[in-house]
């Protein structure tokens, strides 16, 4: 049976707001949390980007819901050994209820130390090696590694969970879905694309979880909701690989000028009709997702939680 979680958008909200949303999500009946890992927001209007590992530590003391990163890039800005330590500690704090979602990342977040931004094929190779390194470190053994991309010299994690955290791999195309099936404990996909799930299943992902989700804007005024999404999250509708290669929020703002209000209205559930929200989420269920995470855009957060508790989540459960 599909589980429904709440998505915490670090790009849009302060740490205190994220913690408050987590508590409201638990009260509303969401059974899991996902959280983004960014150095920058997608645009200046979003206005936030706290360090995800600090927020996860605070979440562990605030709610009792499992937490998944959607997603962390363990290859450029953070070395996989450092990411492994952060993930292991998070899993200990969450009593094992932590999943490390990983991906090849975006230049937006990973260029900040001045590193070269590789092409996707190389980034995928880096991710595969990084996952190998992290899994070895999760054992608590001493690890030395000299690979194509990373060196680890006599490193040992002393704080490790009883069971290593599962590593779910994100993908936006068939090659990445094949990699996810081959090396991942699960698959992260942000749209209900059954074809990519089939690739994942054929490539070693049979029986493994598929997770992902969507953003919505609950508001009593649908036009205002469309305006809110168009102002804060037009990046959701940018095509192709732009999301991976544009380096700054300013570049995303420039590209997002091509996104129209009509596109937002057609693509993002906006307003207060429960059927619109249920239909958008059910598309993920029908595609075979095991976990679907929903994030509220904009300020009407209590209305969102109240109405999801009363109408949307019960309809999905039925």
Coordinates of C-alpha atoms in Angstrom, one line a residue:
X1 CA 0.0 0.0 0.0
X2 CA 1.3 3.4 -0.9
X3 CA 2.4 5.7 2.0
X4 CA 1.9 9.4 1.8
X5 CA 4.6 11.7 3.2
X6 CA 5.2 15.5 3.4
X7 CA 8.0 17.2 1.5
X8 CA 10.0 19.8 3.4
X9 CA 11.3 22.4 0.9
X10 CA 14.5 23.9 2.4
X11 CA 14.6 26.4 -0.4
X12 CA 11.4 28.1 0.6
X13 CA 11.3 27.9 4.4
X14 CA 13.4 28.7 7.5
X15 CA 14.5 26.0 9.8
X16 CA 11.8 26.9 12.3
X17 CA 9.2 26.8 9.7
X18 CA 10.4 23.4 8.5
X19 CA 10.2 22.0 12.0
X20 CA 6.7 23.4 12.5
X21 CA 5.5 21.9 9.2
X22 CA 6.9 18.5 10.3
X23 CA 4.8 18.6 13.4
X24 CA 1.7 19.7 11.5
X25 CA 2.3 17.0 8.9
X26 CA 2.4 14.3 11.6
X27 CA -0.8 15.7 13.2
X28 CA -2.5 15.7 9.7
X29 CA -1.8 12.0 9.1
X30 CA 1.3 12.0 6.9
X31 CA 3.4 9.0 7.8
X32 CA 6.8 10.1 6.5
X33 CA 8.9 13.1 5.7
X34 CA 11.2 14.0 2.8
X35 CA 13.6 16.9 2.7
X36 CA 15.6 18.7 0.0
X37 CA 19.3 19.3 0.2
X38 CA 20.4 22.5 -1.4
X39 CA 23.2 25.1 -1.0
X40 CA 21.1 27.7 -3.0
X41 CA 17.4 28.1 -3.5
X42 CA 16.2 27.9 -7.1
X43 CA 15.5 31.7 -7.1
X44 CA 15.8 34.6 -4.7
X45 CA 12.0 34.7 -4.2
X46 CA 12.2 31.4 -2.3
X47 CA 14.8 33.0 0.0
X48 CA 16.1 30.1 2.1
X49 CA 18.5 27.2 2.1
X50 CA 19.5 25.9 5.5
X51 CA 22.0 23.1 6.0
X52 CA 20.0 19.9 5.6
X53 CA 21.9 17.8 8.1
X54 CA 21.3 20.4 10.9
X55 CA 17.6 20.4 10.1
X56 CA 17.5 16.6 10.1
X57 CA 19.1 16.5 13.6
X58 CA 16.4 18.9 14.8
X59 CA 13.7 16.8 13.1
X60 CA 14.8 13.8 15.0
X61 CA 14.0 15.6 18.3
X62 CA 10.7 17.1 17.0
X63 CA 8.7 14.3 15.4
X64 CA 8.8 10.5 15.2
X65 CA 8.4 10.2 11.4
X66 CA 11.0 8.5 9.1
X67 CA 13.0 11.0 7.0
X68 CA 14.4 10.7 3.5
X69 CA 16.7 13.1 1.7
X70 CA 15.3 14.0 -1.8
X71 CA 18.0 14.2 -2.8
X72 CA 21.6 14.6 -1.6
X73 CA 24.5 14.9 -4.0
X74 CA 27.5 13.1 -2.4
X75 CA 30.0 13.7 -5.1
X76 CA 31.2 17.3 -5.5
X77 CA 30.3 19.8 -2.7
X78 CA 30.6 17.1 -0.1
X79 CA 33.0 14.2 -0.3
X80 CA 31.2 10.8 0.0
X81 CA 33.1 10.1 3.3
X82 CA 31.7 13.2 4.8
X83 CA 28.2 12.5 3.4
X84 CA 28.4 9.0 4.9
X85 CA 29.2 10.4 8.4
X86 CA 26.3 12.8 8.1
X87 CA 23.9 10.0 7.0
X88 CA 25.1 7.6 9.6
X89 CA 24.6 10.1 12.4
X90 CA 21.2 11.0 11.0
X91 CA 20.2 7.4 11.0
X92 CA 21.3 7.0 14.6
X93 CA 19.3 10.0 15.7
X94 CA 16.2 8.7 13.9
X95 CA 16.6 5.2 15.4
X96 CA 17.2 3.8 11.9
X97 CA 14.3 5.5 10.2
X98 CA 16.5 7.4 7.8
X99 CA 16.9 6.9 4.0
X100 CA 19.7 8.5 2.0
X101 CA 18.3 9.6 -1.3
X102 CA 21.1 10.5 -3.7
X103 CA 21.5 11.9 -7.2
X104 CA 24.1 13.4 -9.6
X105 CA 23.2 16.9 -8.4
X106 CA 22.8 20.3 -10.0
X107 CA 25.5 22.9 -10.8
X108 CA 23.4 25.3 -8.8
X109 CA 24.5 23.7 -5.6
X110 CA 27.7 21.9 -6.5
X111 CA 29.8 24.6 -8.3
X112 CA 30.2 26.7 -5.1
X113 CA 33.7 25.5 -4.3
X114 CA 34.9 26.3 -7.8
X115 CA 35.0 22.6 -8.9
X116 CA 34.5 21.7 -12.5
X117 CA 31.0 20.6 -13.3
X118 CA 31.3 17.3 -15.2
X119 CA 29.0 16.0 -17.9
X120 CA 26.2 13.7 -16.8
X121 CA 28.0 10.4 -17.7
X122 CA 31.0 11.3 -15.5
X123 CA 28.7 12.5 -12.7
X124 CA 26.9 9.1 -12.9
X125 CA 30.3 7.3 -12.6
X126 CA 31.2 9.5 -9.6
X127 CA 27.9 8.7 -8.0
X128 CA 28.4 5.0 -8.4
X129 CA 31.8 5.2 -6.8
X130 CA 30.5 7.4 -4.0
X131 CA 27.7 4.9 -3.1
X132 CA 30.3 2.2 -2.9
X133 CA 32.5 4.2 -0.6
X134 CA 29.5 5.2 1.6
X135 CA 28.3 1.6 2.0
X136 CA 31.7 0.5 3.0
X137 CA 31.9 3.2 5.7
X138 CA 28.4 2.4 7.0
X139 CA 29.8 -1.0 8.2
X140 CA 32.0 0.8 10.8
X141 CA 35.1 -0.9 9.4
X142 CA 38.3 1.0 8.6
X143 CA 38.1 1.9 4.9
X144 CA 40.9 2.8 2.5
X145 CA 40.0 3.5 -1.1
X146 CA 41.8 4.7 -4.1
X147 CA 39.4 5.1 -7.0
X148 CA 38.9 7.0 -10.2
X149 CA 37.3 9.9 -8.4
X150 CA 37.8 9.6 -4.7
X151 CA 40.5 8.7 -2.1
X152 CA 39.7 7.5 1.4
X153 CA 42.7 7.0 3.8
X154 CA 42.1 4.8 6.8
X155 CA 38.7 6.3 7.6
X156 CA 36.3 4.7 10.1
X157 CA 32.8 5.9 11.2
X158 CA 32.5 5.3 15.0
X159 CA 28.9 6.3 15.2
X160 CA 26.9 4.0 12.9
X161 CA 23.3 2.7 13.0
X162 CA 22.6 -1.0 13.8
X163 CA 21.5 -1.4 10.1
X164 CA 23.1 0.7 7.3
X165 CA 20.7 3.3 5.9
X166 CA 19.2 2.3 2.5
X167 CA 20.5 4.3 -0.4
X168 CA 17.8 5.4 -3.0
X169 CA 19.1 6.7 -6.3
X170 CA 17.4 9.5 -8.3
X171 CA 16.9 9.4 -12.0
X172 CA 15.5 11.6 -14.8
X173 CA 16.2 9.4 -17.8
X174 CA 16.6 5.8 -18.8
X175 CA 20.4 5.6 -18.3
X176 CA 20.1 7.0 -14.8
X177 CA 17.1 4.6 -14.1
X178 CA 19.3 1.7 -15.2
X179 CA 22.0 2.9 -12.7
X180 CA 19.4 3.2 -10.0
X181 CA 18.2 -0.3 -10.6
X182 CA 21.8 -1.6 -10.5
X183 CA 23.2 0.2 -7.4
X184 CA 20.2 1.5 -5.5
X185 CA 18.1 0.1 -2.7
X186 CA 15.2 2.1 -4.1
X187 CA 14.3 4.6 -6.9
X188 CA 13.6 8.3 -6.6
X189 CA 11.5 9.7 -9.4
X190 CA 9.8 13.1 -9.3
X191 CA 7.1 12.4 -11.9
X192 CA 4.7 9.4 -12.5
X193 CA 6.7 8.0 -15.4
X194 CA 5.9 4.4 -15.6
X195 CA 8.4 3.8 -18.4
X196 CA 11.3 4.8 -16.2
X197 CA 10.0 2.6 -13.4
X198 CA 10.0 -0.3 -15.9
X199 CA 13.6 0.4 -16.8
X200 CA 14.5 0.5 -13.1
X201 CA 12.7 -2.8 -12.5
X202 CA 14.4 -4.5 -15.4
X203 CA 17.8 -3.3 -14.3
X204 CA 17.8 -4.9 -10.9
X205 CA 15.1 -2.9 -9.1
X206 CA 12.4 -5.6 -9.0
X207 CA 10.9 -5.5 -5.6
X208 CA 12.6 -2.3 -4.5
X209 CA 10.7 0.8 -3.4
X210 CA 9.9 3.6 -5.8
X211 CA 9.5 7.0 -4.2
X212 CA 8.9 10.6 -5.3
X213 CA 6.3 13.3 -5.2
X214 CA 5.0 16.7 -6.2
X215 CA 4.3 20.2 -5.0
X216 CA 0.9 21.7 -4.7
X217 CA -0.6 25.0 -3.7
X218 CA -3.7 24.8 -1.5
X219 CA -5.4 28.2 -1.4
X220 CA -9.1 29.3 -1.3
X221 CA -8.4 31.5 -4.3
X222 CA -7.1 29.4 -7.2
X223 CA -5.8 32.3 -9.2
X224 CA -3.8 33.5 -6.3
X225 CA -2.4 29.9 -5.9
X226 CA -1.3 30.0 -9.6
X227 CA 0.4 33.3 -9.0
X228 CA 2.1 31.9 -5.9
X229 CA 3.5 28.9 -7.8
X230 CA 4.5 31.1 -10.8
X231 CA 6.4 33.4 -8.5
X232 CA 8.1 30.8 -6.2
X233 CA 8.5 27.6 -8.2
X234 CA 8.5 28.2 -12.0
X235 CA 11.7 26.2 -12.0
X236 CA 9.5 23.0 -11.6
X237 CA 8.5 23.5 -15.2
X238 CA 11.8 24.1 -16.9
X239 CA 12.5 21.4 -19.5
X240 CA 15.3 19.0 -20.1
X241 CA 18.7 19.4 -18.4
X242 CA 18.4 23.1 -17.5
X243 CA 17.9 22.2 -13.9
X244 CA 21.2 20.4 -13.8
X245 CA 23.4 22.9 -15.6
X246 CA 22.3 26.4 -14.7
X247 CA 24.7 27.6 -12.0
X248 CA 23.0 30.4 -10.0
X249 CA 19.5 31.5 -8.9
X250 CA 19.8 34.4 -11.2
X251 CA 20.2 32.1 -14.2
X252 CA 17.1 30.2 -13.1
X253 CA 15.1 33.4 -12.8
X254 CA 16.1 34.3 -16.4
X255 CA 15.1 30.9 -17.7
X256 CA 11.9 30.9 -15.8
X257 CA 10.7 34.0 -17.7
X258 CA 9.7 31.4 -20.4
X259 CA 7.3 29.7 -18.0
X260 CA 3.8 31.0 -18.3
X261 CA 0.9 31.2 -15.8
X262 CA -1.1 28.9 -18.1
X263 CA 1.7 26.2 -17.9
X264 CA 1.6 26.5 -14.1
X265 CA -2.2 26.2 -14.0
X266 CA -2.1 23.1 -16.2
X267 CA 0.7 21.3 -14.4
X268 CA 0.5 22.1 -10.7
X269 CA -2.5 21.3 -8.4
X270 CA -3.7 24.8 -7.3
X271 CA -6.7 25.9 -5.3
X272 CA -9.0 24.1 -2.8
X273 CA -10.7 21.4 -4.7
X274 CA -9.8 18.1 -3.0
X275 CA -10.5 16.2 -6.2
X276 CA -7.7 18.1 -8.0
X277 CA -5.2 17.2 -5.4
X278 CA -6.4 13.6 -5.1
X279 CA -6.2 13.1 -8.8
X280 CA -2.7 14.4 -9.1
X281 CA -1.4 12.2 -6.3
X282 CA -3.3 9.2 -7.5
X283 CA -1.4 9.3 -10.8
X284 CA 1.7 8.4 -8.7
X285 CA -0.1 5.6 -7.0
X286 CA -1.3 4.2 -10.3
X287 CA 2.2 4.4 -11.7
X288 CA 3.4 2.1 -9.0
X289 CA 5.0 4.4 -6.4
X290 CA 5.4 3.1 -2.9
X291 CA 5.9 6.5 -1.2
X292 CA 4.5 9.8 -2.5
X293 CA 5.6 13.1 -0.9
X294 CA 3.5 16.2 -1.2
X295 CA 4.8 19.7 -0.5
X296 CA 2.8 22.8 0.0
X297 CA 3.9 26.0 -1.8
X298 CA 3.2 29.3 -0.2
X299 CA 1.8 30.6 3.0
X300 CA -1.5 28.8 3.4
X301 CA 0.1 25.9 5.3
X302 CA -2.5 25.3 8.0
X303 CA -5.3 25.3 5.4
X304 CA -3.3 22.7 3.5
X305 CA -2.8 20.5 6.5
X306 CA -6.4 20.8 7.7
X307 CA -7.9 19.9 4.4
X308 CA -5.4 17.1 3.7
X309 CA -6.3 15.6 7.1
X310 CA -10.1 16.0 6.5
X311 CA -10.4 15.3 2.8
X312 CA -7.4 14.4 0.7
X313 CA -5.6 11.7 2.7
X314 CA -8.9 9.9 3.6
X315 CA -9.9 9.9 -0.1
X316 CA -6.5 8.4 -1.0
X317 CA -6.7 5.8 1.7
X318 CA -10.2 4.8 0.5

